[in-house]
Short mmCIF file of C-alpha atoms in Angstrom, two decimals:
data_model
loop_
_atom_site.label_atom_id
_atom_site.label_comp_id
_atom_site.label_asym_id
_atom_site.label_seq_id
_atom_site.Cartn_x
_atom_site.Cartn_y
_atom_site.Cartn_z
CA MET M 194 20.13 -34.79 -26.92
CA SER M 195 18.87 -34.99 -30.52
CA TRP M 196 19.81 -31.21 -31.81
CA HIS M 197 16.41 -30.47 -33.43
CA ARG M 198 15.44 -30.43 -29.15
CA THR M 199 17.94 -28.35 -27.86
CA LEU M 200 17.51 -24.70 -26.27
CA PHE M 201 19.76 -23.21 -28.75
CA PHE M 202 17.68 -24.76 -31.90
CA LYS M 203 14.39 -23.78 -30.09
CA ILE M 204 15.24 -20.60 -29.55
CA PHE M 205 16.92 -20.05 -33.05
CA PHE M 206 14.21 -21.17 -34.60
CA TRP M 207 11.24 -19.22 -33.22
CA PHE M 208 12.64 -15.84 -33.52
CA TRP M 209 13.57 -16.90 -37.07
CA ALA M 210 10.22 -17.65 -37.79
CA VAL M 211 9.01 -14.92 -36.48
CA ILE M 212 11.12 -12.74 -37.91
CA PHE M 213 10.34 -14.27 -41.46
CA LEU M 214 6.73 -14.25 -40.60
CA ALA M 215 6.90 -10.45 -40.07
CA ILE M 216 8.87 -9.52 -43.27
CA PHE M 217 6.61 -11.82 -45.65
CA SER M 218 3.36 -10.38 -44.36
CA ALA M 219 4.97 -6.37 -44.66
CA VAL M 220 5.84 -7.39 -48.13
CA SER M 221 2.82 -9.34 -49.27
CA THR M 222 0.01 -7.16 -47.08
CA SER M 223 1.79 -3.25 -47.41
CA HIS M 224 0.54 -2.92 -50.99
CA TRP M 225 -2.91 -4.34 -50.70
CA ILE M 226 -3.75 -2.60 -47.53
CA ALA M 227 -2.63 0.81 -48.82
CA ASP M 228 -4.36 0.53 -52.33
CA ASP M 229 -7.85 1.77 -52.75
CA TYR M 230 -9.78 -1.24 -55.00
CA VAL M 231 -13.39 -1.81 -56.79
CA ARG M 232 -15.22 -4.40 -57.57
CA GLU M 233 -18.74 -5.64 -59.23
CA ALA M 234 -21.04 -5.39 -56.18
CA SER M 235 -22.18 -9.11 -54.80
CA GLN M 236 -26.04 -9.67 -54.74
CA ARG M 237 -26.02 -9.11 -51.33
CA GLU M 238 -24.32 -5.41 -51.40
CA ARG M 239 -26.92 -4.79 -53.75
CA VAL M 240 -30.04 -5.50 -52.17
CA HIS M 241 -28.23 -3.44 -49.38
CA LEU M 242 -27.59 -0.76 -51.90
CA LEU M 243 -31.13 -0.83 -52.58
CA ARG M 244 -32.83 -1.55 -48.70
CA LEU M 245 -30.99 2.07 -47.96
CA MET M 246 -33.05 3.61 -51.03
CA GLU M 247 -36.13 2.46 -48.95
CA LEU M 248 -35.67 3.07 -45.64
CA LYS M 249 -33.22 6.18 -45.95
CA ARG M 250 -33.30 9.63 -46.37
CA PRO M 251 -30.77 10.57 -49.10
CA ILE M 252 -28.57 13.34 -48.77
CA MET M 253 -28.49 15.89 -51.89
CA ALA M 254 -25.09 16.16 -53.37
CA GLU M 255 -24.37 19.86 -53.18
CA GLY M 256 -20.79 20.69 -54.34
CA ARG M 257 -17.95 19.49 -52.69
CA LYS M 258 -19.46 19.84 -49.07
CA LEU M 259 -20.39 16.23 -49.29
CA TRP M 260 -18.15 15.13 -46.37
CA ARG M 261 -19.31 17.55 -43.99
CA LYS M 262 -22.76 15.60 -44.25
CA LEU M 263 -22.36 12.39 -43.76
CA ARG M 264 -23.43 10.56 -40.35
CA PRO M 265 -21.96 7.60 -39.26
CA ASP M 266 -23.05 4.28 -40.58
CA TRP M 267 -24.23 4.25 -43.93
CA ASN M 268 -25.99 7.33 -45.93
CA LEU M 269 -27.96 7.19 -49.09
CA VAL M 270 -26.27 10.04 -51.11
CA ALA M 271 -28.24 11.54 -54.44
CA VAL M 272 -26.88 13.82 -57.01
CA PRO M 273 -28.63 14.46 -60.30
CA VAL M 274 -27.33 12.89 -63.54
CA ASP M 275 -26.36 15.37 -65.11
CA MET M 276 -24.47 17.16 -61.94
CA VAL M 277 -22.33 13.83 -61.30
CA SER M 278 -19.07 16.71 -61.30
CA GLN M 279 -21.07 18.56 -58.33
CA LEU M 280 -19.78 14.55 -56.37
CA PRO M 281 -16.29 15.29 -54.41
CA HIS M 282 -13.59 13.37 -56.69
CA ASP M 283 -13.19 10.26 -54.94
CA VAL M 284 -16.86 9.49 -55.73
CA GLU M 285 -16.84 11.18 -58.80
CA GLU M 286 -14.33 8.76 -60.20
CA PHE M 287 -15.98 5.87 -58.23
CA VAL M 288 -19.25 6.82 -60.22
CA ASP M 289 -17.52 7.35 -63.59
CA THR M 290 -16.04 3.93 -63.29
CA ALA M 291 -19.23 1.91 -62.82
CA ALA M 292 -20.24 3.86 -65.45
CA ASP M 293 -17.35 3.01 -67.83
CA MET M 294 -17.93 -0.67 -66.68
CA ARG M 295 -21.69 -0.52 -67.10
CA LYS M 296 -21.93 -2.63 -63.31
CA ILE M 297 -22.85 -1.50 -59.98
CA LEU M 298 -19.88 -0.95 -57.84
CA TRP M 299 -18.81 -1.54 -54.28
CA GLY M 300 -15.19 -0.34 -53.60
CA GLN M 301 -13.01 1.67 -51.15
CA GLU M 302 -11.75 5.36 -51.79
CA ASP M 303 -9.59 6.98 -49.20
CA ASP M 304 -11.32 4.90 -46.09
CA PHE M 305 -14.64 5.50 -47.56
CA LEU M 306 -17.09 2.77 -48.49
CA MET M 307 -19.20 3.01 -51.22
CA VAL M 308 -21.71 0.85 -53.24
CA GLY M 309 -23.36 1.75 -56.26
CA PRO M 310 -24.61 3.72 -58.29
CA ILE M 311 -28.21 3.09 -58.89
CA GLN M 312 -30.21 5.38 -61.01
CA ARG M 313 -33.87 5.83 -60.37
CA GLY M 314 -35.14 8.62 -62.43
CA ASP M 315 -33.12 12.00 -63.06
CA TYR M 316 -30.80 10.82 -59.95
CA LEU M 317 -28.11 8.25 -59.28
CA TYR M 318 -28.02 6.70 -55.83
CA ILE M 319 -24.81 6.01 -53.88
CA GLY M 320 -24.42 4.07 -50.32
CA ILE M 321 -21.42 5.92 -48.75
CA ARG M 322 -19.93 4.63 -45.27
CA ARG M 323 -17.34 5.72 -43.32
CA GLN M 324 -14.69 3.09 -42.19
CA HIS M 325 -14.80 1.53 -38.80
CA TRP M 326 -14.37 -1.65 -36.66
CA SER M 327 -16.93 -3.93 -37.65
CA SER M 328 -14.67 -7.00 -39.23
CA ILE M 329 -11.29 -7.15 -39.51
CA TRP M 330 -11.85 -10.06 -42.23
CA ASP M 331 -13.66 -7.54 -44.81
CA ASP M 332 -12.39 -6.15 -47.78
CA GLU M 333 -12.76 -2.76 -46.42
CA GLN M 334 -11.10 -3.84 -42.99
CA ARG M 335 -8.08 -5.23 -44.47
CA TRP M 336 -6.26 -2.08 -42.62
CA MET M 337 -6.56 -4.05 -39.33
CA VAL M 338 -4.41 -7.17 -40.34
CA PRO M 339 -0.72 -5.73 -39.32
CA ILE M 340 -2.53 -5.13 -35.87
CA VAL M 341 -3.49 -8.58 -36.01
CA PHE M 342 -0.52 -9.71 -37.08
CA LEU M 343 1.20 -7.89 -34.08
CA VAL M 344 -1.21 -9.06 -31.36
CA VAL M 345 -0.40 -12.60 -32.93
CA VAL M 346 3.22 -12.59 -32.71
CA THR M 347 3.32 -10.38 -28.84
CA LEU M 348 1.05 -14.09 -27.96
CA LEU M 349 3.99 -16.65 -29.34
CA CYS M 350 6.73 -14.51 -28.01
CA ILE M 351 4.75 -14.36 -24.89
CA ALA M 352 4.26 -18.43 -24.84
CA LEU M 353 8.03 -18.81 -26.03
CA VAL M 354 8.96 -16.76 -22.93
CA TRP M 355 7.25 -18.21 -20.56
CA SER M 356 7.77 -21.26 -21.64
CA LEU M 357 12.19 -20.88 -21.10
CA THR M 358 11.53 -18.60 -17.59
CA ARG M 359 8.90 -20.70 -15.98
CA PRO M 360 11.19 -23.74 -15.72
CA ILE M 361 14.28 -21.29 -14.98
CA ARG M 362 12.16 -19.47 -12.26
CA ARG M 363 11.23 -23.24 -10.60
CA LEU M 364 15.30 -23.97 -10.56
CA GLN M 365 15.64 -21.13 -8.88
CA ARG M 366 13.49 -21.47 -6.00
CA THR M 367 14.53 -24.82 -5.73
CA VAL M 368 18.90 -23.70 -5.92
CA ARG M 369 17.34 -21.18 -2.98
CA LYS M 370 16.00 -23.95 -0.98
CA LEU M 371 19.13 -25.99 -1.61
CA GLY M 372 21.10 -22.97 -0.13
CA LYS M 373 19.03 -23.37 3.23
CA GLY M 374 19.41 -26.83 3.65
CA ASP M 375 16.07 -27.87 2.65
CA PHE M 376 16.90 -31.01 -0.36
CA ASP M 377 13.50 -30.89 -1.50
CA VAL M 378 13.92 -30.98 -5.28
CA SER M 379 10.20 -32.30 -6.41
CA GLU M 380 8.90 -28.83 -7.90
CA ILE M 381 11.53 -29.45 -10.93
CA LYS M 382 11.33 -33.79 -10.88
CA SER M 383 8.72 -32.64 -13.87
CA ASP M 384 11.46 -30.41 -15.89
CA ALA M 385 13.93 -33.15 -15.73
CA SER M 386 12.02 -35.17 -18.18
CA ARG M 387 12.55 -32.38 -20.98
CA TYR M 388 14.33 -33.16 -23.72
CA ASP M 389 16.75 -29.92 -23.89
CA GLU M 390 19.37 -27.92 -21.99
CA ILE M 391 16.98 -26.58 -19.45
CA GLY M 392 16.00 -30.78 -18.77
CA GLU M 393 19.34 -31.87 -18.37
CA LEU M 394 20.04 -28.72 -15.67
CA SER M 395 17.14 -29.71 -13.80
CA GLY M 396 18.71 -33.63 -13.97
CA ASP M 397 21.87 -32.18 -12.69
CA VAL M 398 20.52 -30.21 -10.00
CA ILE M 399 18.85 -33.08 -8.69
CA ASP M 400 21.65 -34.77 -8.76
CA MET M 401 23.37 -32.50 -6.31
CA ALA M 402 21.02 -32.15 -3.95
CA GLU M 403 20.95 -35.91 -3.66
CA ALA M 404 24.84 -35.59 -2.94
CA LEU M 405 24.71 -33.04 -0.94
CA ASN M 406 21.96 -34.34 0.90
CA ARG M 407 24.10 -37.61 1.19
CA LEU M 408 27.32 -35.66 2.45
CA LEU M 409 25.42 -33.74 4.93
CA GLN M 410 23.84 -36.91 6.21
CA SER M 411 27.26 -38.50 6.46
CA HIS M 412 29.02 -35.32 7.79
CA GLN M 413 26.68 -35.34 10.64
CA GLN M 414 27.12 -38.95 11.17
CA LEU M 415 30.33 -38.69 11.41
CA LEU M 416 30.48 -35.76 14.15
CA ARG M 417 27.71 -38.14 16.21
CA ASP M 418 30.22 -41.15 15.70
CA VAL M 419 33.57 -39.02 16.92
CA SER M 420 31.61 -37.38 19.54
CA HIS M 421 30.42 -40.69 20.47
CA GLU M 422 33.85 -42.10 20.76
CA LEU M 423 35.39 -39.28 22.39
CA ARG M 424 33.34 -39.80 25.80
CA SER M 425 34.76 -42.83 26.67
CA PRO M 426 38.29 -41.68 26.73
CA LEU M 427 37.14 -38.12 28.31
CA THR M 428 35.98 -40.27 30.93
CA ARG M 429 38.88 -41.84 31.39
CA LEU M 430 41.01 -38.85 31.51
CA GLN M 431 38.60 -37.54 34.26
CA ILE M 432 38.76 -40.99 35.91
CA ALA M 433 42.68 -40.42 35.66
CA LEU M 434 42.76 -36.95 36.51
CA GLY M 435 40.89 -37.62 39.75
CA ILE M 436 43.13 -40.81 40.75
CA ALA M 437 46.32 -38.16 40.01
CA ARG M 438 44.97 -35.69 42.47
CA LYS M 439 44.47 -38.44 45.47
CA LYS M 440 47.91 -39.13 44.44
CA ASP M 441 49.19 -35.12 44.90
CA PRO M 442 47.72 -34.73 48.83
CA GLU M 443 50.56 -32.02 48.84
CA GLY M 444 49.03 -29.99 45.84
CA SER M 445 52.23 -29.92 44.45
CA LEU M 446 50.84 -30.76 40.87
CA GLN M 447 47.70 -28.51 41.46
CA ASN M 448 48.09 -26.16 38.53
CA GLU M 449 49.00 -28.55 35.89
CA HIS M 450 46.09 -30.68 37.34
CA ASP M 451 43.93 -28.09 37.36
CA ARG M 452 44.60 -26.95 33.43
CA ILE M 453 44.26 -30.27 32.74
CA GLU M 454 40.87 -30.28 33.73
CA ARG M 455 39.90 -27.13 32.06
CA ALA M 456 41.08 -28.79 28.51
CA VAL M 457 38.91 -31.59 29.28
CA GLY M 458 35.80 -29.97 30.42
CA GLN M 459 36.51 -27.86 26.97
CA VAL M 460 36.14 -31.02 25.08
CA ASP M 461 33.63 -32.23 26.97
CA GLY M 462 31.61 -29.36 26.44
CA LEU M 463 32.38 -29.19 22.49
CA VAL M 464 31.40 -33.02 22.24
CA GLY M 465 28.19 -32.13 24.15
CA GLN M 466 27.28 -29.38 21.84
CA ILE M 467 27.80 -31.04 18.57
CA LEU M 468 25.79 -33.73 20.22
CA ASP M 469 22.81 -31.47 20.79
CA LEU M 470 23.27 -30.08 17.15
CA ALA M 471 23.76 -33.04 15.46
CA ARG M 472 20.10 -34.08 17.31
CA LEU M 473 18.45 -30.57 16.40
CA GLN M 474 19.21 -30.91 13.25
CA GLN M 475 17.57 -34.31 13.07
CA GLN M 476 14.75 -32.88 14.89
CA ASP M 477 11.75 -31.18 13.06
CA SER M 478 8.83 -28.69 14.38
CA ASN M 479 6.40 -31.19 15.31
CA GLN M 480 9.00 -32.60 18.10
CA LEU M 481 8.89 -29.45 19.97
CA HIS M 482 7.35 -29.71 23.51
CA LEU M 483 4.96 -26.84 23.17
CA GLU M 484 3.81 -24.69 26.13
CA ARG M 485 2.13 -21.42 26.72
CA ARG M 486 3.59 -18.99 28.92
CA SER M 487 4.50 -15.29 29.28
CA VAL M 488 7.32 -13.82 27.84
CA ALA M 489 7.61 -11.30 30.14
CA SER M 490 7.99 -13.48 33.51
CA GLN M 491 10.21 -16.09 31.55
CA LEU M 492 12.86 -13.41 30.20
CA ASP M 493 13.02 -11.58 33.79
CA ASN M 494 14.21 -15.22 35.36
CA TRP M 495 16.68 -15.58 32.74
CA ILE M 496 18.16 -12.39 33.23
CA LYS M 497 17.86 -12.78 37.04
CA ASP M 498 19.88 -16.43 36.77
CA ALA M 499 22.87 -14.09 34.89
CA GLU M 500 22.96 -11.13 37.42
CA ILE M 501 25.73 -12.91 38.94
CA GLU M 502 28.06 -12.45 35.94
CA MET M 503 27.06 -9.09 35.28
CA ASP M 504 27.84 -7.86 38.97
CA GLU M 505 31.05 -9.47 38.38
CA LYS M 506 32.12 -6.99 35.41
CA GLN M 507 29.88 -4.36 37.01
CA ILE M 508 27.66 -4.00 33.80
CA GLN M 509 24.46 -1.86 34.14
CA LEU M 510 21.47 -3.93 32.88
CA GLN M 511 19.14 -1.94 30.78
CA SER M 512 15.58 -4.41 29.82
CA ARG M 513 12.52 -3.34 28.31
CA LEU M 514 10.07 -6.54 27.93
CA PRO M 515 6.46 -6.75 27.27
CA ALA M 516 3.16 -6.64 28.68
CA GLU M 517 3.06 -9.70 31.37
CA ASP M 518 -0.33 -10.38 29.25
CA ILE M 519 1.37 -11.38 26.29
CA ASP M 520 2.07 -15.38 26.13
CA CYS M 521 3.54 -17.68 23.78
CA ASN M 522 3.28 -21.59 22.37
CA TRP M 523 6.88 -22.42 22.37
CA ASP M 524 9.50 -25.09 23.46
CA TRP M 525 10.57 -23.08 26.35
CA VAL M 526 13.36 -25.28 27.28
CA LEU M 527 14.68 -24.49 23.81
CA VAL M 528 14.51 -21.00 23.47
CA GLU M 529 15.54 -20.50 27.21
CA ARG M 530 18.95 -21.90 25.94
CA ALA M 531 19.09 -19.93 22.71
CA VAL M 532 18.34 -16.69 24.77
CA ASP M 533 20.72 -17.56 27.23
CA ASN M 534 23.35 -18.51 24.76
CA ILE M 535 23.21 -15.10 23.48
CA LEU M 536 22.60 -13.23 27.19
CA ARG M 537 25.85 -15.31 28.07
CA ASN M 538 28.21 -14.26 25.18
CA ALA M 539 27.09 -10.78 25.52
CA ILE M 540 28.05 -10.40 28.98
CA ARG M 541 30.97 -12.11 28.28
CA PHE M 542 32.40 -9.75 25.78
CA SER M 543 31.08 -6.59 27.30
CA PRO M 544 33.69 -4.16 28.73
CA GLU M 545 34.04 -3.54 32.05
CA GLY M 546 31.36 -1.52 33.61
CA GLY M 547 29.72 -1.29 30.16
CA LYS M 548 25.92 -1.80 29.20
CA LEU M 549 23.54 -4.90 28.25
CA ASP M 550 20.46 -3.74 26.50
CA VAL M 551 18.12 -6.39 26.65
CA SER M 552 14.48 -5.62 25.02
CA SER M 553 11.67 -7.26 23.52
CA HIS M 554 7.88 -6.50 21.84
CA LEU M 555 5.47 -7.07 19.53
CA THR M 556 5.67 -6.61 16.29
CA ASN M 557 3.27 -5.65 13.99
CA ASP M 558 2.90 -8.72 12.45
CA GLY M 559 2.27 -10.81 15.37
CA SER M 560 5.38 -11.95 16.51
CA ILE M 561 7.88 -11.42 19.60
CA GLU M 562 11.20 -9.64 18.86
CA ILE M 563 13.49 -10.10 21.48
CA ALA M 564 16.78 -8.20 20.74
CA ILE M 565 20.07 -8.49 23.04
CA GLN M 566 22.97 -6.02 22.66
CA ASP M 567 26.57 -5.56 24.32
CA GLN M 568 29.39 -3.06 23.96
CA GLY M 569 31.68 -5.45 23.05
CA PRO M 570 34.22 -5.42 20.09
CA GLY M 571 31.58 -6.76 17.30
CA VAL M 572 32.24 -8.61 14.40
CA PRO M 573 33.45 -7.67 10.83
CA GLU M 574 30.77 -6.87 8.44
CA GLU M 575 31.41 -9.29 5.75
CA ASP M 576 31.13 -12.22 8.63
CA LEU M 577 27.94 -11.43 9.93
CA LYS M 578 26.02 -13.52 7.89
CA ARG M 579 27.71 -16.70 8.88
CA ILE M 580 28.74 -16.16 12.34
CA PHE M 581 25.07 -18.58 12.97
CA ASP M 582 27.37 -21.43 10.74
CA PRO M 583 28.62 -24.48 12.93
CA PHE M 584 32.41 -23.98 13.26
CA THR M 585 32.54 -20.84 12.28
CA GLN M 586 35.91 -18.91 13.71
CA VAL M 587 35.93 -15.11 13.18
CA ASP M 588 39.03 -13.76 13.06
CA SER M 589 38.28 -10.59 15.28
CA ALA M 590 38.26 -9.82 19.23
CA ARG M 591 35.14 -11.73 20.03
CA ASP M 592 36.92 -15.25 18.96
CA HIS M 593 39.80 -14.04 20.87
CA ALA M 594 38.67 -13.61 23.62
CA SER M 595 35.74 -16.48 23.79
CA GLY M 596 37.94 -19.64 22.56
CA GLY M 597 35.05 -20.85 21.38
CA TYR M 598 34.48 -23.09 18.42
CA GLY M 599 31.46 -21.64 16.85
CA ILE M 600 28.92 -24.21 18.11
CA GLY M 601 26.78 -21.84 20.14
CA LEU M 602 25.29 -19.75 17.43
CA ALA M 603 24.82 -22.49 15.66
CA LEU M 604 22.90 -24.03 18.73
CA VAL M 605 20.88 -20.93 18.31
CA TYR M 606 19.85 -20.48 14.47
CA ARG M 607 19.08 -23.93 14.52
CA ILE M 608 16.44 -23.19 17.34
CA ILE M 609 14.75 -20.24 15.88
CA GLU M 610 14.53 -22.57 12.55
CA LEU M 611 12.61 -24.78 14.59
CA HIS M 612 10.07 -22.36 15.54
CA ASP M 613 10.04 -20.87 12.05
CA GLY M 614 11.65 -17.78 13.48
CA ILE M 615 14.03 -15.42 11.87
CA ILE M 616 17.61 -14.45 13.77
CA GLU M 617 19.79 -11.96 13.03
CA ALA M 618 23.20 -9.62 13.81
CA SER M 619 24.07 -6.51 13.52
CA ASN M 620 26.88 -4.14 14.51
CA GLN M 621 26.15 -0.96 16.37
CA SER M 622 29.24 0.46 17.12
CA PRO M 623 30.24 -0.03 19.67
CA GLY M 624 28.65 -4.25 19.96
CA LEU M 625 27.19 -6.92 18.73
CA ARG M 626 23.04 -6.88 18.35
CA ILE M 627 21.30 -10.18 18.17
CA THR M 628 17.71 -9.99 17.02
CA MET M 629 15.49 -13.03 17.23
CA ARG M 630 11.76 -13.01 15.76
CA LEU M 631 9.64 -15.72 16.76
CA PRO M 632 5.95 -16.23 15.52
CA ARG M 633 3.48 -16.16 19.03
CA LYS M 634 1.36 -19.07 17.48
CA ARG M 635 3.16 -21.87 15.33
CA ASN M 636 0.57 -23.45 12.91
CA ASN M 637 0.97 -27.11 13.25
#
């Protein structure tokens, strides 16, 4: 990369140029802007004064009170030739200068423009106007130059800041999407062609996204391959266990066989969850089997299916369900799996005789919120955001009690994500509250 294309040089040169321009403008114009001036009137300015004499009624100069009589725009002031000393000092000085130069003058004195004088008979006629915002390029409006310069410098700085922050904001959005598992980097591909540090950074982010995507794909493929490969030895173990049970009709080794069966069942369940998670991660929202059903009736059925486990631990259920006429267009098989997973976990972690709260309602934005809260040990605050990651093990009483492998909540998270919903976990002291918000109608 050439040195003159670097971001360092661009920022340095831009600010150096602006500061140099500001100093040069201030030095070169400060004296010119502040000073009064007089010059010979042009033909157009003389004609302007003659037209004033034809159209305007003159204001007679009386002592030093002339300034009080002046009106907006141009005024025609008349003064007897022998009473020039009655004029205000600035006008008197202007008339004396014109007399010395024997010319009709145009000039500025203390923010007043004057043209003249022209003598008619015993009177001198002078055109006087207060300064106003007519044109910033006229000599009489030169005090506007610093304002114009300030505006130009401001616009230049805005252009610089915009050219630097716009690609950075695109990078920021892309990195955030990468953090959420979205590897679409098309937004910053145009920035990668820049010949500066931002272009190099954009190219590095694109390469990183591609590498992460390949790594994730290989990771998922590895999980699928390993899971499939484990199916065969697990099947052989189950067959061998069945044969071993038949060879022990007296049941002398039943306890050992039971432990082996539980271990094989746990591994088989883990393999099934891994395969399900890999399948869901490859699935997109368009592949969901959507069906319209009542939320209240479905939740009631799922709660009834879990009543056996609740009765065993004497758990008191508190349920608040929405109205029967509230229905949703969801993939109900997947949503049932997500709710059932959270509900069974809540029952597992609830103490004997505890309470289980299940609630659902329609939110202001039209989504359905389903919340399940237990009275278990909860989760450390620093681990709340990562409990939905695959294979996450939280060092708390919940993990020690569950013996899980961190797949269940990852499945739940992916199911909610496929429905364009949001899932959150929060400690309630005691217990853990899982809240799911899913839109009633999905935009396909």
